[in-house]
Tab-separated table of C-alpha atoms and ligand atoms in Angstrom:
chain	number	residue	atom	x	y	z
A	1	UNK	CA	-28.163	51.773	28.867
A	2	UNK	CA	-26.492	48.674	26.193
A	3	UNK	CA	-23.560	48.525	29.024
A	4	UNK	CA	-26.067	48.707	31.665
A	5	UNK	CA	-28.664	45.858	30.545
A	6	UNK	CA	-26.021	43.376	30.208
A	7	UNK	CA	-24.385	44.028	33.765
A	8	UNK	CA	-27.654	43.567	35.298
A	9	UNK	CA	-28.499	40.441	33.456
A	10	UNK	CA	-24.775	38.667	34.168
A	11	UNK	CA	-25.901	39.447	37.782
A	12	UNK	CA	-28.816	37.171	38.263
A	13	UNK	CA	-27.316	33.317	38.545
A	14	UNK	CA	-29.414	31.511	35.426
A	15	UNK	CA	-28.083	33.403	32.606
A	16	UNK	CA	-25.026	34.138	34.472
A	17	UNK	CA	-24.097	31.004	33.824
A	18	UNK	CA	-25.238	31.168	29.943
A	19	UNK	CA	-23.405	33.782	29.904
A	20	UNK	CA	-19.697	31.807	31.086
A	21	UNK	CA	-20.493	29.440	28.271
A	22	UNK	CA	-21.496	31.447	25.603
A	23	UNK	CA	-18.341	33.573	26.816
A	24	UNK	CA	-16.332	29.898	26.744
A	25	UNK	CA	-17.554	29.181	23.276
A	26	UNK	CA	-16.980	32.621	21.652
A	27	UNK	CA	-14.871	32.154	18.286
A	28	UNK	CA	-10.886	32.713	19.576
A	29	UNK	CA	-9.589	36.533	18.421
A	30	UNK	CA	-7.472	34.015	16.173
A	31	UNK	CA	-10.206	34.239	13.514
A	32	UNK	CA	-8.430	37.324	12.213
A	33	UNK	CA	-5.353	35.429	12.365
A	34	UNK	CA	-7.058	33.688	9.044
A	35	UNK	CA	-7.083	36.005	5.696
A	36	UNK	CA	-8.007	35.393	2.022
A	37	UNK	CA	-4.835	36.453	0.886
A	38	UNK	CA	-2.210	34.107	2.977
A	39	UNK	CA	-4.205	31.059	1.432
A	40	UNK	CA	-3.780	32.620	-1.881
A	41	UNK	CA	-0.193	32.929	-1.942
A	42	UNK	CA	0.319	29.812	0.235
A	43	UNK	CA	-2.353	27.506	-2.365
A	44	UNK	CA	-0.310	29.342	-5.362
A	45	UNK	CA	2.738	28.327	-4.578
A	46	UNK	CA	2.298	25.026	-3.277
A	47	UNK	CA	1.235	23.655	-6.088
A	48	UNK	CA	3.026	25.299	-8.971
A	49	UNK	CA	4.750	23.239	-11.330
A	50	UNK	CA	7.487	23.646	-9.688
A	51	UNK	CA	6.928	20.840	-7.029
A	52	UNK	CA	6.139	18.617	-10.066
A	53	UNK	CA	3.033	17.231	-8.652
A	54	UNK	CA	3.707	15.902	-5.569
A	55	UNK	CA	3.891	13.128	-6.299
A	56	UNK	CA	4.109	10.083	-2.893
A	57	UNK	CA	7.800	8.645	-2.853
A	58	UNK	CA	10.248	11.025	-5.296
A	59	UNK	CA	12.123	13.913	-4.646
A	60	UNK	CA	9.035	16.457	-4.888
A	61	UNK	CA	7.433	15.210	-2.016
A	62	UNK	CA	10.600	15.650	-0.194
A	63	UNK	CA	11.321	19.006	-1.349
A	64	UNK	CA	7.782	20.171	-0.761
A	65	UNK	CA	7.406	19.133	2.182
A	66	UNK	CA	11.070	20.802	3.850
A	67	UNK	CA	9.695	23.821	2.199
A	68	UNK	CA	6.287	22.980	4.123
A	69	UNK	CA	8.439	22.423	6.995
A	70	UNK	CA	9.972	26.355	6.756
A	71	UNK	CA	6.241	27.723	6.359
A	72	UNK	CA	5.380	25.769	9.556
A	73	UNK	CA	8.029	27.613	11.363
A	74	UNK	CA	6.932	31.030	10.325
A	75	UNK	CA	3.285	30.389	11.156
A	76	UNK	CA	4.254	29.373	14.676
A	77	UNK	CA	4.169	25.722	14.700
A	78	UNK	CA	6.408	24.206	16.855
A	79	UNK	CA	7.843	20.273	15.453
A	80	UNK	CA	5.784	17.112	16.375
A	81	UNK	CA	7.635	14.914	14.295
A	82	UNK	CA	9.945	12.537	14.704
A	83	UNK	CA	13.497	13.334	16.879
A	84	UNK	CA	12.423	17.094	17.290
A	85	UNK	CA	11.941	17.866	13.346
A	86	UNK	CA	8.843	18.543	11.728
A	87	UNK	CA	8.708	14.738	9.990
A	88	UNK	CA	7.648	11.727	10.758
A	89	UNK	CA	8.953	9.595	7.925
A	90	UNK	CA	7.971	6.176	6.541
A	91	UNK	CA	8.137	3.274	4.343
A	92	UNK	CA	6.217	2.451	1.806
A	93	UNK	CA	6.919	-0.864	-0.040
A	94	UNK	CA	5.625	-0.863	-3.488
A	95	UNK	CA	5.379	-3.722	-6.023
A	96	UNK	CA	4.902	-3.753	-9.676
A	97	UNK	CA	5.189	-5.480	-12.783
A	98	UNK	CA	8.816	-5.868	-14.343
A	99	UNK	CA	10.397	-4.261	-17.414
A	100	UNK	CA	11.596	-8.084	-18.107
A	101	UNK	CA	7.896	-9.728	-17.831
A	102	UNK	CA	6.627	-11.167	-21.513
A	103	UNK	CA	3.330	-12.128	-23.028
A	104	UNK	CA	3.699	-13.879	-26.175
A	105	UNK	CA	0.993	-15.222	-28.081
A	106	UNK	CA	1.777	-18.067	-30.212
A	107	UNK	CA	5.057	-17.219	-31.224
A	108	UNK	CA	4.039	-13.306	-31.544
A	109	UNK	CA	5.494	-11.042	-28.363
A	110	UNK	CA	3.451	-8.086	-26.858
A	111	UNK	CA	5.406	-4.797	-26.329
A	112	UNK	CA	3.889	-4.118	-22.675
A	113	UNK	CA	1.499	-1.187	-21.505
A	114	UNK	CA	1.364	0.012	-25.111
A	115	UNK	CA	0.933	-3.509	-27.370
A	116	UNK	CA	-0.881	-5.515	-24.227
A	117	UNK	CA	-2.109	-3.912	-19.900
A	118	UNK	CA	-1.407	-6.476	-17.480
A	119	UNK	CA	-4.369	-5.403	-14.849
A	120	UNK	CA	-2.856	-6.672	-11.910
A	121	UNK	CA	0.225	-6.252	-9.974
A	122	UNK	CA	0.634	-10.315	-9.679
A	123	UNK	CA	3.029	-12.837	-10.596
A	124	UNK	CA	1.939	-15.606	-13.058
A	125	UNK	CA	3.159	-18.094	-15.343
A	126	UNK	CA	1.006	-19.448	-17.752
A	127	UNK	CA	0.715	-21.535	-20.934
A	128	UNK	CA	-2.298	-22.327	-21.991
A	129	UNK	CA	-4.419	-22.937	-24.758
A	130	UNK	CA	-6.844	-19.853	-26.255
A	131	UNK	CA	-10.333	-20.335	-26.150
A	132	UNK	CA	-12.897	-17.176	-27.152
A	133	UNK	CA	-15.746	-16.644	-24.964
A	134	UNK	CA	-18.305	-14.663	-26.407
A	135	UNK	CA	-21.170	-14.371	-24.907
A	136	UNK	CA	-21.221	-13.648	-21.193
A	137	UNK	CA	-24.643	-15.514	-21.149
A	138	UNK	CA	-23.705	-18.613	-23.061
A	139	UNK	CA	-21.652	-21.075	-20.465
A	140	UNK	CA	-21.713	-23.843	-21.893
A	141	UNK	CA	-18.195	-23.825	-23.109
A	142	UNK	CA	-15.075	-25.612	-21.009
A	143	UNK	CA	-12.964	-22.739	-19.869
A	144	UNK	CA	-11.461	-24.918	-17.671
A	145	UNK	CA	-7.516	-24.398	-17.879
A	146	UNK	CA	-7.886	-22.198	-20.588
A	147	UNK	CA	-6.723	-18.433	-21.372
A	148	UNK	CA	-10.055	-17.086	-22.173
A	149	UNK	CA	-10.503	-14.071	-25.085
A	150	UNK	CA	-13.275	-11.918	-23.702
A	151	UNK	CA	-14.677	-9.118	-26.054
A	152	UNK	CA	-16.410	-7.035	-23.380
A	153	UNK	CA	-18.997	-4.608	-23.778
A	154	UNK	CA	-20.087	-1.425	-21.343
A	155	UNK	CA	-23.557	-3.461	-20.967
A	156	UNK	CA	-24.513	-3.150	-17.074
A	157	UNK	CA	-21.630	-1.340	-15.899
A	158	UNK	CA	-22.581	2.101	-13.970
A	159	UNK	CA	-20.818	4.839	-15.189
A	160	UNK	CA	-22.241	7.921	-14.161
A	161	UNK	CA	-19.135	8.082	-11.842
A	162	UNK	CA	-16.175	9.730	-11.558
A	163	UNK	CA	-13.315	9.742	-14.082
A	164	UNK	CA	-14.999	6.987	-15.777
A	165	UNK	CA	-12.741	6.242	-18.278
A	166	UNK	CA	-10.049	5.483	-15.888
A	167	UNK	CA	-12.364	3.376	-13.366
A	168	UNK	CA	-14.106	1.317	-16.823
A	169	UNK	CA	-11.065	-1.242	-16.276
A	170	UNK	CA	-11.374	-2.471	-13.369
A	171	UNK	CA	-15.282	-2.341	-13.443
A	172	UNK	CA	-14.983	-5.006	-16.528
A	173	UNK	CA	-12.639	-6.876	-14.603
A	174	UNK	CA	-15.241	-6.922	-11.999
A	175	UNK	CA	-17.964	-7.911	-14.547
A	176	UNK	CA	-16.600	-10.579	-15.771
A	177	UNK	CA	-13.086	-12.213	-13.883
A	178	UNK	CA	-14.922	-13.652	-11.092
A	179	UNK	CA	-16.989	-16.029	-13.292
A	180	UNK	CA	-14.942	-17.147	-14.981
A	181	UNK	CA	-11.949	-17.961	-13.011
A	182	UNK	CA	-14.552	-19.530	-10.916
A	183	UNK	CA	-15.028	-21.963	-13.413
A	184	UNK	CA	-11.454	-22.534	-13.975
A	185	UNK	CA	-10.164	-20.046	-16.354
A	186	UNK	CA	-6.303	-19.222	-15.998
A	187	UNK	CA	-6.013	-16.133	-17.752
A	188	UNK	CA	-8.325	-13.877	-19.119
A	189	UNK	CA	-7.301	-11.588	-22.209
A	190	UNK	CA	-9.650	-8.827	-22.220
A	191	UNK	CA	-10.438	-7.059	-26.006
A	192	UNK	CA	-10.779	-3.711	-25.689
A	193	UNK	CA	-14.002	-1.813	-26.613
A	194	UNK	CA	-13.898	1.804	-27.504
A	195	UNK	CA	-14.577	3.080	-24.266
A	196	UNK	CA	-11.532	1.179	-22.851
A	197	UNK	CA	-9.086	2.197	-26.110
A	198	UNK	CA	-10.064	5.779	-24.854
A	199	UNK	CA	-8.855	3.992	-20.877
A	200	UNK	CA	-5.729	2.655	-22.220
A	201	UNK	CA	-3.012	5.579	-22.213
A	202	UNK	CA	-5.314	7.112	-18.635
A	203	UNK	CA	-4.627	3.181	-16.633
A	204	UNK	CA	-1.089	2.945	-18.090
A	205	UNK	CA	0.745	5.084	-15.525
A	206	UNK	CA	-1.325	3.923	-12.410
A	207	UNK	CA	-0.526	-0.021	-13.690
A	208	UNK	CA	2.930	1.123	-14.336
A	209	UNK	CA	3.633	2.261	-11.256
A	210	UNK	CA	1.757	-0.846	-9.568
A	211	UNK	CA	0.885	-0.965	-5.597
A	212	UNK	CA	1.862	1.052	-2.817
A	213	UNK	CA	0.958	0.248	0.957
A	214	UNK	CA	2.578	0.674	4.373
A	215	UNK	CA	2.303	-2.746	5.943
A	216	UNK	CA	4.053	-5.525	4.329
A	217	UNK	CA	8.279	-5.950	4.880
A	218	UNK	CA	10.723	-6.550	2.337
A	219	UNK	CA	10.541	-10.584	2.644
A	220	UNK	CA	6.537	-10.295	1.506
A	221	UNK	CA	5.058	-10.513	-2.124
A	222	UNK	CA	2.223	-10.314	-3.464
A	223	UNK	CA	1.187	-14.028	-4.239
A	224	UNK	CA	0.518	-15.555	-8.447
A	225	UNK	CA	-3.567	-15.038	-9.819
A	226	UNK	CA	-4.475	-15.613	-12.820
A	227	UNK	CA	-3.180	-13.052	-15.565
A	228	UNK	CA	-6.042	-10.562	-16.571
A	229	UNK	CA	-4.709	-8.658	-19.665
A	230	UNK	CA	-5.562	-6.049	-22.604
A	231	UNK	CA	-5.607	-6.431	-26.186
A	232	UNK	CA	-6.347	-3.050	-28.900
A	233	UNK	CA	-9.731	-3.782	-30.511
A	234	UNK	CA	-7.552	-4.509	-33.620
A	235	UNK	CA	-6.513	-7.836	-32.235
A	236	UNK	CA	-9.607	-9.849	-32.156
A	237	UNK	CA	-9.071	-11.289	-35.566
A	238	UNK	CA	-5.569	-12.460	-34.641
A	239	UNK	CA	-6.339	-13.449	-31.206
A	240	UNK	CA	-9.278	-15.786	-32.688
A	241	UNK	CA	-6.279	-16.925	-34.841
A	242	UNK	CA	-4.012	-18.291	-32.640
A	243	UNK	CA	-3.723	-20.999	-30.425
A	244	UNK	CA	-1.657	-20.200	-27.530
A	245	UNK	CA	-0.582	-17.784	-24.283
A	246	UNK	CA	2.825	-17.431	-23.199
A	247	UNK	CA	2.814	-15.517	-20.557
A	248	UNK	CA	5.880	-15.515	-17.751
A	249	UNK	CA	5.114	-12.331	-15.256
A	250	UNK	CA	7.251	-11.103	-12.529
A	251	UNK	CA	6.593	-8.675	-9.516
A	252	UNK	CA	9.671	-6.777	-8.684
A	253	UNK	CA	9.268	-5.429	-4.656
A	254	UNK	CA	11.126	-2.814	-2.586
A	255	UNK	CA	11.355	0.093	-0.382
A	256	UNK	CA	10.263	3.278	-1.199
A	257	UNK	CA	9.879	6.563	1.303
A	258	UNK	CA	7.117	8.589	2.300
A	259	UNK	CA	6.654	11.620	4.855
A	260	UNK	CA	4.028	13.153	6.963
A	261	UNK	CA	4.777	16.886	8.455
A	262	UNK	CA	3.962	17.072	12.176
A	263	UNK	CA	3.728	20.657	14.107
A	264	UNK	CA	1.742	21.922	16.782
A	265	UNK	CA	0.794	25.300	19.275
A	266	UNK	CA	0.409	24.345	22.817
A	267	UNK	CA	-2.290	24.977	24.637
A	268	UNK	CA	-2.719	27.053	27.973
A	269	UNK	CA	-4.444	24.524	30.822
A	270	UNK	CA	-1.802	23.010	32.561
A	271	UNK	CA	-3.309	19.426	32.177
A	272	UNK	CA	-5.837	19.652	28.954
A	273	UNK	CA	-2.672	21.119	27.091
A	274	UNK	CA	-1.199	17.114	27.344
A	275	UNK	CA	-4.647	16.439	24.828
A	276	UNK	CA	-4.623	17.210	21.188
A	277	UNK	CA	-6.552	18.429	18.525
A	278	UNK	CA	-5.165	16.535	15.799
A	279	UNK	CA	-5.934	18.543	12.450
A	280	UNK	CA	-5.419	16.359	8.870
A	281	UNK	CA	-4.605	17.392	5.106
A	282	UNK	CA	-2.490	16.102	2.664
A	283	UNK	CA	0.469	17.753	1.353
A	284	UNK	CA	0.802	14.565	-1.996
A	285	UNK	CA	-0.525	14.628	-5.171
A	286	UNK	CA	-0.446	12.643	-8.520
A	287	UNK	CA	3.025	14.037	-9.987
A	288	UNK	CA	3.510	13.746	-13.698
A	289	UNK	CA	1.331	11.443	-15.514
A	290	UNK	CA	-1.335	11.343	-18.762
A	291	UNK	CA	-1.517	14.754	-20.557
A	292	UNK	CA	-4.838	16.890	-21.151
A	293	UNK	CA	-3.839	18.965	-24.140
A	294	UNK	CA	-0.381	20.356	-23.599
A	295	UNK	CA	-0.283	19.457	-19.940
A	296	UNK	CA	1.015	16.698	-17.716
A	297	UNK	CA	1.725	17.468	-13.719
A	298	UNK	CA	-1.190	17.299	-11.561
A	299	UNK	CA	-0.865	20.061	-9.666
A	300	UNK	CA	-3.693	19.106	-6.372
A	301	UNK	CA	-4.499	22.590	-6.132
A	302	UNK	CA	-7.631	21.477	-4.528
A	303	UNK	CA	-6.639	17.994	-4.093
A	304	UNK	CA	-4.990	18.702	-1.702
A	305	UNK	CA	-3.506	22.315	-1.172
A	306	UNK	CA	-6.431	23.433	-0.828
A	307	UNK	CA	-6.563	21.573	3.085
A	308	UNK	CA	-2.801	22.001	3.657
A	309	UNK	CA	-3.165	25.791	3.464
A	310	UNK	CA	-6.370	25.940	5.875
A	311	UNK	CA	-3.833	24.016	8.089
A	312	UNK	CA	-1.443	26.393	8.135
A	313	UNK	CA	-3.934	29.373	8.323
A	314	UNK	CA	-5.150	27.832	11.351
A	315	UNK	CA	-1.970	27.103	13.006
A	316	UNK	CA	-1.494	31.141	12.361
A	317	UNK	CA	-5.055	31.220	13.920
A	318	UNK	CA	-3.332	29.212	16.843
A	319	UNK	CA	-0.572	30.511	17.454
A	320	UNK	CA	-2.294	34.278	17.785
A	321	UNK	CA	-4.737	32.849	20.156
A	322	UNK	CA	-4.030	29.062	21.696
A	323	UNK	CA	-6.958	27.108	23.110
A	324	UNK	CA	-6.663	24.736	26.520
A	325	UNK	CA	-5.776	21.332	24.478
A	326	UNK	CA	-3.400	21.795	22.197
A	327	UNK	CA	-3.450	21.606	18.843
A	328	UNK	CA	-1.433	18.946	16.562
A	329	UNK	CA	-1.052	19.840	13.013
A	330	UNK	CA	-0.462	16.460	9.985
A	331	UNK	CA	0.547	17.353	6.862
A	332	UNK	CA	-0.137	12.849	5.359
A	333	UNK	CA	2.242	12.082	2.660
A	334	UNK	CA	1.437	9.671	-0.215
A	335	UNK	CA	-3.006	9.791	1.224
A	336	UNK	CA	-3.037	9.466	-2.963
A	337	UNK	CA	-1.478	5.825	-2.766
A	338	UNK	CA	-3.866	4.681	-0.501
A	339	UNK	CA	-4.290	6.686	2.506
A	340	UNK	CA	-0.782	5.466	3.723
A	341	UNK	CA	0.452	8.940	6.142
A	342	UNK	CA	-2.903	8.293	7.641
A	343	UNK	CA	-2.776	4.684	8.738
A	344	UNK	CA	1.180	5.113	9.530
A	345	UNK	CA	0.629	8.037	12.164
A	346	UNK	CA	-2.871	6.542	13.255
A	347	UNK	CA	-0.821	3.202	14.295
A	348	UNK	CA	1.807	5.328	14.935
A	349	UNK	CA	1.146	9.005	16.668
A	350	UNK	CA	3.820	11.465	17.595
A	351	UNK	CA	2.066	12.152	20.876
A	352	UNK	CA	0.235	9.279	23.099
A	353	UNK	CA	-2.589	7.887	21.402
A	354	UNK	CA	-4.739	8.429	24.023
A	355	UNK	CA	-4.468	12.206	23.866
A	356	UNK	CA	-6.018	12.795	20.343
A	357	UNK	CA	-9.504	13.587	21.160
A	358	UNK	CA	-10.406	14.067	17.889
A	359	UNK	CA	-9.632	14.802	14.136
A	360	UNK	CA	-10.459	16.905	11.764
A	361	UNK	CA	-10.069	15.796	8.170
A	362	UNK	CA	-10.431	17.563	5.030
A	363	UNK	CA	-9.290	16.897	1.639
A	364	UNK	CA	-10.660	19.137	-1.586
A	365	UNK	CA	-12.647	21.946	-0.018
A	366	UNK	CA	-11.794	25.209	-2.485
A	367	UNK	CA	-14.443	24.104	-5.367
A	368	UNK	CA	-18.359	24.057	-6.336
A	369	UNK	CA	-20.878	25.898	-5.674
A	370	UNK	CA	-20.160	28.556	-3.177
A	371	UNK	CA	-23.104	28.510	-0.371
A	372	UNK	CA	-22.409	24.449	-0.023
A	373	UNK	CA	-20.242	21.933	1.534
A	374	UNK	CA	-20.357	18.529	2.958
A	375	UNK	CA	-19.839	16.775	6.382
A	376	UNK	CA	-18.602	13.030	6.183
A	377	UNK	CA	-18.754	10.889	9.084
A	378	UNK	CA	-21.946	13.040	10.424
A	379	UNK	CA	-24.549	10.084	9.948
A	380	UNK	CA	-24.720	6.342	10.691
A	381	UNK	CA	-22.964	3.642	10.208
A	382	UNK	CA	-19.836	6.480	9.779
A	383	UNK	CA	-20.721	8.707	12.245
A	384	UNK	CA	-18.356	7.449	15.367
A	385	UNK	CA	-18.735	10.575	17.404
A	386	UNK	CA	-22.231	12.855	17.795
A	387	UNK	CA	-20.092	14.832	20.082
A	388	UNK	CA	-17.907	15.416	17.529
A	389	UNK	CA	-20.479	16.143	15.150
A	390	UNK	CA	-22.698	18.484	17.406
A	391	UNK	CA	-19.465	20.822	17.516
A	392	UNK	CA	-18.383	20.847	13.731
A	393	UNK	CA	-22.735	21.835	13.122
A	394	UNK	CA	-23.023	24.345	15.571
A	395	UNK	CA	-19.416	26.018	14.162
A	396	UNK	CA	-21.177	25.902	10.723
A	397	UNK	CA	-24.442	27.297	12.123
A	398	UNK	CA	-22.060	30.403	13.480
A	399	UNK	CA	-19.537	31.022	11.328
A	400	UNK	CA	-19.680	30.289	7.640
A	401	UNK	CA	-23.413	29.287	7.447
A	402	UNK	CA	-23.534	26.648	4.727
A	403	UNK	CA	-25.826	24.359	3.456
A	404	UNK	CA	-25.237	20.959	4.231
A	405	UNK	CA	-25.225	17.999	1.590
A	406	UNK	CA	-26.463	14.940	3.239
A	407	UNK	CA	-25.927	11.972	0.220
A	408	UNK	CA	-22.238	11.772	0.105
A	409	UNK	CA	-22.232	10.504	3.418
A	410	UNK	CA	-24.840	8.006	2.254
A	411	UNK	CA	-23.714	4.167	1.969
A	412	UNK	CA	-25.991	3.828	-1.105
A	413	UNK	CA	-23.868	6.733	-2.734
A	414	UNK	CA	-22.011	5.968	-5.378
A	415	UNK	CA	-18.774	7.474	-4.841
A	416	UNK	CA	-18.020	5.972	-1.639
A	417	UNK	CA	-16.942	9.430	-0.809
A	418	UNK	CA	-16.492	8.775	2.714
A	419	UNK	CA	-13.706	5.954	2.986
A	420	UNK	CA	-11.276	8.119	0.685
A	421	UNK	CA	-9.503	10.202	2.828
A	422	UNK	CA	-6.949	10.395	5.822
A	423	UNK	CA	-10.178	10.317	8.478
A	424	UNK	CA	-10.759	7.033	7.740
A	425	UNK	CA	-7.892	4.937	9.716
A	426	UNK	CA	-8.336	6.689	11.857
A	427	UNK	CA	-12.064	6.663	12.299
A	428	UNK	CA	-11.064	2.403	12.217
A	429	UNK	CA	-8.520	2.965	15.031
A	430	UNK	CA	-10.936	4.693	17.207
A	431	UNK	CA	-10.102	8.646	17.029
A	432	UNK	CA	-13.247	10.552	16.775
A	433	UNK	CA	-13.383	11.518	13.272
A	434	UNK	CA	-14.739	13.816	10.725
A	435	UNK	CA	-14.056	14.968	7.379
A	436	UNK	CA	-14.791	18.354	5.641
A	437	UNK	CA	-15.271	18.224	1.734
A	438	UNK	CA	-16.460	20.763	-0.926
A	439	UNK	CA	-16.864	17.276	-3.185
A	440	UNK	CA	-15.738	15.886	-6.744
A	441	UNK	CA	-15.879	18.533	-9.332
A	442	UNK	CA	-14.528	17.581	-13.027
A	443	UNK	CA	-10.884	18.497	-12.862
A	444	UNK	CA	-10.563	16.189	-10.006
A	445	UNK	CA	-7.327	14.025	-10.728
A	446	UNK	CA	-6.026	16.173	-13.968
A	447	UNK	CA	-3.581	18.370	-14.650
A	448	UNK	CA	-6.676	21.259	-14.784
A	449	UNK	CA	-7.181	20.723	-10.901
A	450	UNK	CA	-5.015	24.388	-11.071
A	451	UNK	CA	-4.966	26.719	-8.358
A	452	UNK	CA	-6.535	29.294	-10.226
A	453	UNK	CA	-9.921	27.846	-10.025
A	454	UNK	CA	-10.615	27.553	-6.063
A	455	UNK	CA	-12.709	29.947	-5.167
A	456	UNK	CA	-10.655	31.837	-2.008
A	457	UNK	CA	-13.513	32.990	-0.414
A	458	UNK	CA	-15.124	29.820	-0.491
A	459	UNK	CA	-11.766	28.129	0.985
A	460	UNK	CA	-11.149	31.200	3.419
A	461	UNK	CA	-14.598	29.750	4.911
A	462	UNK	CA	-13.934	25.941	4.786
A	463	UNK	CA	-11.274	27.597	6.549
A	464	UNK	CA	-13.084	29.252	9.406
A	465	UNK	CA	-15.202	26.502	9.796
A	466	UNK	CA	-12.942	24.060	10.784
A	467	UNK	CA	-10.921	26.224	13.082
A	468	UNK	CA	-14.318	27.326	14.566
A	469	UNK	CA	-14.574	23.238	15.057
A	470	UNK	CA	-11.011	22.974	16.037
A	471	UNK	CA	-11.735	25.879	19.077
A	472	UNK	CA	-14.501	24.072	20.516
A	473	UNK	CA	-12.899	20.780	20.913
A	474	UNK	CA	-10.081	22.358	22.377
A	475	UNK	CA	-12.052	24.252	25.099
A	476	UNK	CA	-14.900	22.103	25.732
A	477	UNK	CA	-14.795	20.742	29.141
A	478	UNK	CA	-15.436	17.442	28.462
A	479	UNK	CA	-13.868	15.579	25.077
A	480	UNK	CA	-15.808	14.164	22.609
A	481	UNK	CA	-17.321	10.786	22.997
A	482	UNK	CA	-16.895	7.924	20.742
A	483	UNK	CA	-20.443	6.575	19.557
A	484	UNK	CA	-21.270	2.651	20.545
A	485	UNK	CA	-21.477	-0.010	18.516
A	486	UNK	CA	-19.401	2.109	15.866
A	487	UNK	CA	-19.099	-0.720	12.580
A	488	UNK	CA	-18.335	0.867	8.542
A	489	UNK	CA	-20.199	-1.062	6.151
A	490	UNK	CA	-17.137	-1.835	4.680
B	501	ZN	ZN1	-7.140	12.665	-4.534
């Protein structure tokens, strides 16, 4: 009876058409290839201490990448990097404060990172009289040509953000420095308050490492700036009774390798298989840093082993049943150093740029409430393709049915989450791009971001959501269009 009824409907024109549409959109058999046990196994392996936090530019990143390529081959992915390999190597250029830098107040030398922090990676050569700037509201003192001592306070700084202690020193700089430098200060000496004292050790690893970029070549260097330095709170009396700051800060500039890992599953359609849906994640994390308790390995299980293993599962699904277009998978390197792998790949893709029809990026998809998730790039001004967003929303309705957060994609959200993952360079370069996330949690960028804190069931449903979206995009006749007038707020 049931079958008969269906065949009768299929014979009528309009319904025949809609049935065809349903058949075309129906998720592929590949969905069965996405398995919780695979996600869990891959996640525990990748986020193991063995890989020491997968820091970009280190042997740990190279080691995890080579190991990952073996897993890609086993999942059925073909190499799609350079020279017939799974790899696209690129150079990071790094600037860091030289250990030979010296900072003296009167005749006393301060030990770099222990007794003094240098908050900017910029050279400086200063010999300047010291003046105390007691109250930010009194601007009657002359700071021109002076090294200005500021006893900092957190008044007026919004600390209701992730990692407030790690971000505090930056917020303090923004609060005081521009005004003093505009008035002619040649150096700023911040005296730590309690919050800055807590912040100190957490900031040292990043300050020592310096700044990374992909764009600058060997001859390019950072220009000199008024140095911003930090002293401990107990130095106030000494500094107050001193007269001169002498700072000779030099910066080293050197090349450093990172790698994108790239594979593909060919599509089945003679024409459309020359186009690609790009699934994006990052394999790197923060390496070994400031310890919490006895643990100093930042394993990055949620950030971003969660998406790495999801992409591998999606590759297995496409291997099981390919779509019309090809599926391209990029595990970016050096995301944590400033979205460097995606900056590089979006400018130097290993397939023709115009053949990439959409970028589905994920970052941190295994935590928080089991029923909620977020899609970023879904609302103007972050949205660059309503076609792509609609496919992702339909995929959610057909599959995992997450309750979708809408606040984190707004311009007004304090975290600026949209700007913090690998879809961004693609969106800026004119690729339709969206970003899947289950958002922040207290273990973010700490050694506590471990595999045993990942909700594997939720991770599987997020994987399903990305796969279902991708399945629509690989098979849709007309590729998702870019919205006209896309312009980000920064
Ligand atoms: Zn991160």
